Short mmCIF file of N, CA and C in Angstrom, two decimals:
data_model
loop_
_atom_site.label_atom_id
_atom_site.label_comp_id
_atom_site.label_asym_id
_atom_site.label_seq_id
_atom_site.Cartn_x
_atom_site.Cartn_y
_atom_site.Cartn_z
N MET A 190 109.38 91.08 85.16
CA MET A 190 109.51 91.07 86.60
C MET A 190 110.59 90.04 86.98
N ASP A 191 111.47 90.42 87.84
CA ASP A 191 112.49 89.51 88.34
C ASP A 191 111.87 88.73 89.50
N TYR A 192 111.55 87.47 89.25
CA TYR A 192 110.82 86.68 90.24
C TYR A 192 111.61 86.43 91.52
N LEU A 193 112.92 86.34 91.41
CA LEU A 193 113.71 86.13 92.63
C LEU A 193 113.67 87.36 93.52
N VAL A 194 113.72 88.54 92.92
CA VAL A 194 113.61 89.77 93.70
C VAL A 194 112.23 89.85 94.34
N GLU A 195 111.19 89.53 93.56
CA GLU A 195 109.82 89.57 94.07
C GLU A 195 109.64 88.54 95.19
N LEU A 196 110.16 87.34 95.01
CA LEU A 196 110.04 86.31 96.04
C LEU A 196 110.75 86.75 97.32
N ARG A 197 111.94 87.35 97.17
CA ARG A 197 112.68 87.81 98.35
C ARG A 197 111.89 88.88 99.10
N ARG A 198 111.27 89.80 98.34
CA ARG A 198 110.45 90.85 98.95
C ARG A 198 109.29 90.23 99.73
N GLU A 199 108.65 89.25 99.12
CA GLU A 199 107.52 88.59 99.77
C GLU A 199 107.95 87.82 101.01
N LEU A 200 109.07 87.12 100.91
CA LEU A 200 109.56 86.38 102.08
C LEU A 200 109.96 87.32 103.21
N ASP A 201 110.57 88.45 102.86
CA ASP A 201 110.91 89.44 103.88
C ASP A 201 109.67 89.98 104.57
N ALA A 202 108.63 90.28 103.77
CA ALA A 202 107.38 90.79 104.33
C ALA A 202 106.74 89.73 105.23
N PHE A 203 106.74 88.49 104.79
CA PHE A 203 106.16 87.42 105.59
C PHE A 203 106.97 87.22 106.88
N GLY A 204 108.28 87.27 106.77
CA GLY A 204 109.14 87.14 107.96
C GLY A 204 108.88 88.25 108.96
N ALA A 205 108.67 89.47 108.47
CA ALA A 205 108.37 90.59 109.36
C ALA A 205 107.05 90.34 110.10
N LEU A 206 106.07 89.80 109.41
CA LEU A 206 104.80 89.49 110.08
C LEU A 206 104.98 88.42 111.15
N LEU A 207 105.81 87.42 110.84
CA LEU A 207 106.08 86.39 111.85
C LEU A 207 106.77 86.99 113.06
N ASP A 208 107.73 87.89 112.82
CA ASP A 208 108.44 88.53 113.92
C ASP A 208 107.51 89.35 114.79
N GLU A 209 106.52 89.99 114.16
CA GLU A 209 105.55 90.81 114.89
C GLU A 209 104.49 89.96 115.56
N GLY A 210 104.36 88.72 115.13
CA GLY A 210 103.35 87.83 115.69
C GLY A 210 101.93 88.14 115.22
N ASP A 211 101.80 88.94 114.15
CA ASP A 211 100.47 89.30 113.65
C ASP A 211 100.34 88.84 112.21
N LEU A 212 99.66 87.71 112.01
CA LEU A 212 99.47 87.19 110.66
C LEU A 212 98.15 87.66 110.05
N SER A 213 97.44 88.55 110.75
CA SER A 213 96.18 89.04 110.20
C SER A 213 96.38 90.27 109.32
N ALA A 214 97.53 90.90 109.39
CA ALA A 214 97.78 92.10 108.60
C ALA A 214 97.88 91.74 107.12
N PRO A 215 97.34 92.59 106.25
CA PRO A 215 97.43 92.29 104.81
C PRO A 215 98.86 92.40 104.31
N VAL A 216 99.20 91.53 103.40
CA VAL A 216 100.52 91.57 102.77
C VAL A 216 100.36 91.00 101.37
N GLU A 217 101.11 91.52 100.44
CA GLU A 217 101.08 90.99 99.08
C GLU A 217 101.88 89.71 99.06
N HIS A 218 101.20 88.59 99.23
CA HIS A 218 101.87 87.30 99.21
C HIS A 218 102.10 86.85 97.78
N CYS A 219 103.13 86.07 97.58
CA CYS A 219 103.25 85.39 96.30
C CYS A 219 102.21 84.27 96.29
N GLY A 220 101.94 83.70 95.14
CA GLY A 220 100.90 82.69 95.01
C GLY A 220 101.08 81.54 95.97
N GLY A 221 102.31 81.11 96.20
CA GLY A 221 102.55 79.99 97.11
C GLY A 221 102.07 80.28 98.53
N TRP A 222 102.28 81.51 99.00
CA TRP A 222 101.82 81.85 100.34
C TRP A 222 100.31 81.89 100.38
N ARG A 223 99.66 82.29 99.30
CA ARG A 223 98.20 82.27 99.25
C ARG A 223 97.69 80.83 99.36
N LEU A 224 98.40 79.89 98.76
CA LEU A 224 98.02 78.48 98.88
C LEU A 224 98.16 78.03 100.33
N VAL A 225 99.21 78.49 101.01
CA VAL A 225 99.40 78.16 102.42
C VAL A 225 98.25 78.74 103.23
N ASP A 226 97.90 80.00 102.98
CA ASP A 226 96.77 80.62 103.68
C ASP A 226 95.51 79.78 103.50
N HIS A 227 95.26 79.36 102.28
CA HIS A 227 94.05 78.59 101.99
C HIS A 227 94.09 77.25 102.72
N ALA A 228 95.24 76.60 102.71
CA ALA A 228 95.37 75.29 103.37
C ALA A 228 95.17 75.41 104.87
N LEU A 229 95.53 76.55 105.43
CA LEU A 229 95.39 76.76 106.87
C LEU A 229 94.00 77.26 107.25
N GLY A 230 93.10 77.34 106.27
CA GLY A 230 91.74 77.78 106.55
C GLY A 230 91.59 79.27 106.61
N ARG A 231 92.57 80.01 106.07
CA ARG A 231 92.51 81.47 106.06
C ARG A 231 92.59 81.98 104.62
N PRO A 232 91.67 81.54 103.75
CA PRO A 232 91.78 81.93 102.35
C PRO A 232 91.63 83.44 102.18
N THR A 233 92.50 84.00 101.38
CA THR A 233 92.43 85.41 101.01
C THR A 233 92.49 85.48 99.49
N PRO A 234 91.85 86.48 98.91
CA PRO A 234 91.83 86.56 97.45
C PRO A 234 93.24 86.66 96.85
N MET A 235 93.43 85.98 95.74
CA MET A 235 94.70 86.03 95.01
C MET A 235 94.60 87.04 93.89
N ASP A 236 95.71 87.66 93.58
CA ASP A 236 95.79 88.50 92.40
C ASP A 236 95.62 87.60 91.18
N PRO A 237 94.68 87.90 90.27
CA PRO A 237 94.44 87.02 89.13
C PRO A 237 95.68 86.76 88.27
N ALA A 238 96.50 87.77 88.03
CA ALA A 238 97.70 87.58 87.21
C ALA A 238 98.69 86.65 87.90
N LEU A 239 98.83 86.80 89.21
CA LEU A 239 99.73 85.94 89.96
C LEU A 239 99.21 84.50 89.99
N ALA A 240 97.91 84.35 90.14
CA ALA A 240 97.32 83.00 90.12
C ALA A 240 97.50 82.35 88.75
N ALA A 241 97.34 83.14 87.68
CA ALA A 241 97.56 82.61 86.33
C ALA A 241 99.01 82.17 86.15
N ASP A 242 99.95 82.93 86.71
CA ASP A 242 101.36 82.51 86.67
C ASP A 242 101.54 81.18 87.39
N GLY A 243 100.81 81.00 88.49
CA GLY A 243 100.88 79.74 89.22
C GLY A 243 100.36 78.57 88.41
N VAL A 244 99.26 78.79 87.68
CA VAL A 244 98.72 77.73 86.81
C VAL A 244 99.75 77.38 85.74
N ALA A 245 100.35 78.40 85.13
CA ALA A 245 101.37 78.15 84.10
C ALA A 245 102.52 77.34 84.68
N GLU A 246 102.94 77.67 85.89
CA GLU A 246 104.05 76.95 86.53
C GLU A 246 103.71 75.48 86.76
N VAL A 247 102.45 75.20 87.10
CA VAL A 247 102.05 73.80 87.28
C VAL A 247 102.34 73.02 86.00
N PHE A 248 101.95 73.58 84.86
CA PHE A 248 102.07 72.84 83.60
C PHE A 248 103.47 72.90 82.99
N ASP A 249 104.16 74.03 83.09
CA ASP A 249 105.46 74.10 82.41
C ASP A 249 106.63 73.68 83.29
N THR A 250 106.39 73.44 84.58
CA THR A 250 107.48 73.04 85.46
C THR A 250 107.11 71.84 86.33
N MET A 251 106.12 72.02 87.17
CA MET A 251 105.84 71.01 88.20
C MET A 251 105.35 69.68 87.64
N ALA A 252 104.38 69.72 86.74
CA ALA A 252 103.87 68.45 86.19
C ALA A 252 104.98 67.70 85.46
N LEU A 253 105.82 68.43 84.74
CA LEU A 253 106.94 67.79 84.03
C LEU A 253 107.92 67.15 85.01
N ARG A 254 108.16 67.81 86.12
CA ARG A 254 109.05 67.24 87.15
C ARG A 254 108.44 66.00 87.78
N MET A 255 107.14 66.03 88.01
CA MET A 255 106.48 64.87 88.60
C MET A 255 106.57 63.66 87.65
N ILE A 256 106.46 63.92 86.37
CA ILE A 256 106.60 62.84 85.38
C ILE A 256 108.04 62.35 85.35
N ALA A 257 109.00 63.28 85.33
CA ALA A 257 110.42 62.91 85.28
C ALA A 257 110.84 62.10 86.51
N LYS A 258 110.25 62.41 87.67
CA LYS A 258 110.57 61.68 88.91
C LYS A 258 109.88 60.33 88.97
N GLY A 259 108.96 60.07 88.06
CA GLY A 259 108.22 58.82 88.10
C GLY A 259 107.04 58.85 89.05
N ALA A 260 106.71 60.03 89.56
CA ALA A 260 105.58 60.16 90.48
C ALA A 260 104.26 60.27 89.73
N ALA A 261 104.33 60.54 88.43
CA ALA A 261 103.13 60.65 87.59
C ALA A 261 103.49 60.12 86.21
N THR A 262 102.48 59.82 85.44
CA THR A 262 102.70 59.40 84.06
C THR A 262 102.24 60.50 83.11
N SER A 263 102.81 60.51 81.93
CA SER A 263 102.40 61.49 80.93
C SER A 263 100.93 61.27 80.59
N PRO A 264 100.18 62.34 80.43
CA PRO A 264 98.77 62.17 80.11
C PRO A 264 98.59 61.56 78.72
N SER A 265 97.59 60.72 78.57
CA SER A 265 97.32 60.11 77.27
C SER A 265 96.30 60.91 76.47
N HIS A 266 95.67 61.88 77.12
CA HIS A 266 94.71 62.77 76.47
C HIS A 266 95.04 64.20 76.88
N ALA A 267 94.41 65.15 76.23
CA ALA A 267 94.66 66.56 76.55
C ALA A 267 93.42 67.21 77.16
N VAL A 268 93.68 68.16 78.04
CA VAL A 268 92.65 68.99 78.66
C VAL A 268 93.06 70.44 78.42
N ARG A 269 92.10 71.28 78.14
CA ARG A 269 92.35 72.71 77.98
C ARG A 269 91.75 73.45 79.16
N LEU A 270 92.55 74.29 79.80
CA LEU A 270 92.09 75.12 80.91
C LEU A 270 92.12 76.57 80.46
N THR A 271 91.07 77.30 80.75
CA THR A 271 90.96 78.70 80.37
C THR A 271 90.52 79.52 81.57
N THR A 272 91.21 80.63 81.80
CA THR A 272 90.80 81.51 82.89
C THR A 272 89.71 82.46 82.40
N THR A 273 88.72 82.65 83.24
CA THR A 273 87.62 83.55 82.89
C THR A 273 87.93 84.99 83.26
N ASP A 274 88.97 85.21 84.05
CA ASP A 274 89.28 86.57 84.48
C ASP A 274 90.52 87.17 83.82
N THR A 275 91.44 86.34 83.37
CA THR A 275 92.66 86.89 82.76
C THR A 275 92.80 86.58 81.28
N GLY A 276 91.99 85.65 80.78
CA GLY A 276 92.06 85.29 79.37
C GLY A 276 93.19 84.35 79.01
N HIS A 277 93.87 83.77 79.99
CA HIS A 277 94.94 82.81 79.73
C HIS A 277 94.34 81.44 79.43
N ALA A 278 95.10 80.63 78.70
CA ALA A 278 94.67 79.27 78.40
C ALA A 278 95.88 78.37 78.28
N TRP A 279 95.71 77.12 78.70
CA TRP A 279 96.76 76.11 78.63
C TRP A 279 96.15 74.81 78.14
N THR A 280 96.92 74.07 77.36
CA THR A 280 96.52 72.72 76.99
C THR A 280 97.56 71.78 77.58
N TYR A 281 97.08 70.82 78.36
CA TYR A 281 97.96 69.85 79.00
C TYR A 281 97.65 68.48 78.43
N GLY A 282 98.64 67.90 77.79
CA GLY A 282 98.47 66.59 77.19
C GLY A 282 98.59 66.66 75.68
N PRO A 283 98.64 65.48 75.03
CA PRO A 283 98.84 65.42 73.58
C PRO A 283 97.54 65.58 72.79
N ASP A 284 97.71 65.99 71.56
CA ASP A 284 96.61 66.06 70.60
C ASP A 284 95.57 67.11 70.99
N GLU A 285 94.40 66.98 70.40
CA GLU A 285 93.31 67.91 70.66
C GLU A 285 92.70 67.62 72.04
N PRO A 286 92.30 68.66 72.76
CA PRO A 286 91.68 68.45 74.07
C PRO A 286 90.38 67.67 73.97
N VAL A 287 90.20 66.73 74.90
CA VAL A 287 88.95 65.97 74.98
C VAL A 287 87.98 66.64 75.95
N ALA A 288 88.50 67.57 76.75
CA ALA A 288 87.68 68.29 77.71
C ALA A 288 88.24 69.70 77.89
N GLN A 289 87.37 70.59 78.30
CA GLN A 289 87.77 71.96 78.59
C GLN A 289 87.25 72.33 79.97
N LEU A 290 88.08 73.05 80.69
CA LEU A 290 87.77 73.48 82.04
C LEU A 290 87.98 74.98 82.10
N SER A 291 87.01 75.72 82.62
CA SER A 291 87.18 77.17 82.73
C SER A 291 86.75 77.63 84.11
N GLY A 292 87.44 78.66 84.57
CA GLY A 292 87.16 79.26 85.87
C GLY A 292 88.14 80.39 86.10
N THR A 293 88.03 81.03 87.23
CA THR A 293 88.99 82.09 87.54
C THR A 293 90.38 81.47 87.70
N ALA A 294 91.39 82.28 87.53
CA ALA A 294 92.76 81.79 87.70
C ALA A 294 92.95 81.23 89.11
N GLU A 295 92.38 81.89 90.10
CA GLU A 295 92.49 81.41 91.47
C GLU A 295 91.83 80.04 91.63
N ASP A 296 90.63 79.89 91.11
CA ASP A 296 89.94 78.60 91.23
C ASP A 296 90.72 77.48 90.54
N LEU A 297 91.26 77.78 89.36
CA LEU A 297 92.03 76.75 88.65
C LEU A 297 93.30 76.39 89.40
N LEU A 298 93.98 77.39 89.94
CA LEU A 298 95.21 77.12 90.69
C LEU A 298 94.90 76.28 91.93
N LEU A 299 93.87 76.66 92.67
CA LEU A 299 93.52 75.89 93.87
C LEU A 299 93.11 74.47 93.51
N LEU A 300 92.40 74.31 92.42
CA LEU A 300 92.01 72.98 91.96
C LEU A 300 93.24 72.14 91.62
N LEU A 301 94.19 72.71 90.90
CA LEU A 301 95.38 71.97 90.50
C LEU A 301 96.24 71.57 91.70
N TRP A 302 96.23 72.39 92.74
CA TRP A 302 97.00 72.09 93.95
C TRP A 302 96.21 71.24 94.95
N GLY A 303 95.01 70.84 94.59
CA GLY A 303 94.21 70.01 95.48
C GLY A 303 93.60 70.76 96.64
N ARG A 304 93.52 72.09 96.55
CA ARG A 304 92.92 72.90 97.60
C ARG A 304 91.42 73.12 97.36
N LYS A 305 90.96 72.72 96.18
CA LYS A 305 89.54 72.68 95.84
C LYS A 305 89.32 71.34 95.17
N PRO A 306 88.15 70.74 95.36
CA PRO A 306 87.89 69.47 94.68
C PRO A 306 87.88 69.66 93.17
N ARG A 307 88.33 68.65 92.46
CA ARG A 307 88.39 68.73 91.00
C ARG A 307 87.00 68.83 90.37
N ASP A 308 85.98 68.48 91.12
CA ASP A 308 84.61 68.61 90.60
C ASP A 308 83.87 69.78 91.23
N THR A 309 84.62 70.78 91.72
CA THR A 309 84.01 71.94 92.35
C THR A 309 83.07 72.66 91.38
N GLU A 310 82.02 73.23 91.92
CA GLU A 310 81.03 73.91 91.10
C GLU A 310 81.51 75.29 90.64
N SER A 311 82.63 75.77 91.15
CA SER A 311 83.12 77.10 90.74
C SER A 311 83.85 77.07 89.40
N VAL A 312 83.98 75.90 88.81
CA VAL A 312 84.58 75.79 87.47
C VAL A 312 83.57 75.11 86.55
N THR A 313 83.73 75.33 85.27
CA THR A 313 82.82 74.77 84.27
C THR A 313 83.56 73.79 83.39
N TRP A 314 82.97 72.62 83.23
CA TRP A 314 83.53 71.58 82.36
C TRP A 314 82.73 71.49 81.07
N GLU A 315 83.43 71.25 79.97
CA GLU A 315 82.81 70.93 78.70
C GLU A 315 83.55 69.73 78.13
N GLY A 316 82.88 68.94 77.34
CA GLY A 316 83.51 67.77 76.73
C GLY A 316 83.46 66.58 77.66
N HIS A 317 84.46 65.72 77.55
CA HIS A 317 84.49 64.46 78.29
C HIS A 317 85.11 64.69 79.68
N ARG A 318 84.25 65.03 80.62
CA ARG A 318 84.68 65.40 81.96
C ARG A 318 85.47 64.30 82.67
N ALA A 319 85.01 63.07 82.59
CA ALA A 319 85.68 61.97 83.29
C ALA A 319 87.12 61.81 82.80
N THR A 320 87.33 61.92 81.49
CA THR A 320 88.68 61.82 80.95
C THR A 320 89.51 63.03 81.40
N GLY A 321 88.89 64.20 81.39
CA GLY A 321 89.59 65.41 81.86
C GLY A 321 90.01 65.29 83.30
N LEU A 322 89.13 64.78 84.13
CA LEU A 322 89.47 64.57 85.55
C LEU A 322 90.62 63.58 85.69
N ALA A 323 90.63 62.53 84.86
CA ALA A 323 91.72 61.54 84.91
C ALA A 323 93.06 62.19 84.52
N VAL A 324 93.04 63.04 83.51
CA VAL A 324 94.26 63.73 83.09
C VAL A 324 94.80 64.59 84.22
N LEU A 325 93.92 65.31 84.89
CA LEU A 325 94.35 66.23 85.95
C LEU A 325 94.63 65.54 87.28
N ALA A 326 94.35 64.22 87.35
CA ALA A 326 94.60 63.50 88.59
C ALA A 326 96.09 63.41 88.91
N GLY A 327 96.91 63.47 87.87
CA GLY A 327 98.37 63.56 88.04
C GLY A 327 99.00 62.45 88.84
N PRO A 328 99.66 62.81 89.92
CA PRO A 328 99.69 64.12 90.56
C PRO A 328 100.51 65.13 89.74
N LEU A 329 100.00 66.36 89.69
CA LEU A 329 100.65 67.41 88.93
C LEU A 329 101.65 68.21 89.73
N VAL A 330 101.47 68.22 91.05
CA VAL A 330 102.34 69.00 91.94
C VAL A 330 102.83 68.10 93.07
N PRO A 331 103.92 68.49 93.71
CA PRO A 331 104.43 67.66 94.80
C PRO A 331 103.50 67.63 96.00
#
């Protein structure tokens, strides 16, 4: 999928809704717009594959940028996150994971963006939870 083409399509669709003045109509938002919806108190379900792409972006792009900018430090331990709906998994940090976190791709994405509390009951922790929470404290995203 060409993400720039997809993003342009989504922005055009969102712009059309703004022009019409009706933000209640359904539209296939990209993950970022779903985060905006959630932040504005209008949460709508995310496509699991798109949410999983968002989780991947947090770890392979955003967290690295936050560290490079000096806004965060490199984690001293590793945490493993696994989606229960798409089967994706990521390990963030060095060495073997000290904790594991599992939930839907949407729940993990919202948690990483601070739209759900890190101790939300919709995700399951195994291992050393306190250390895992410290690793994910980041900040991972801007």
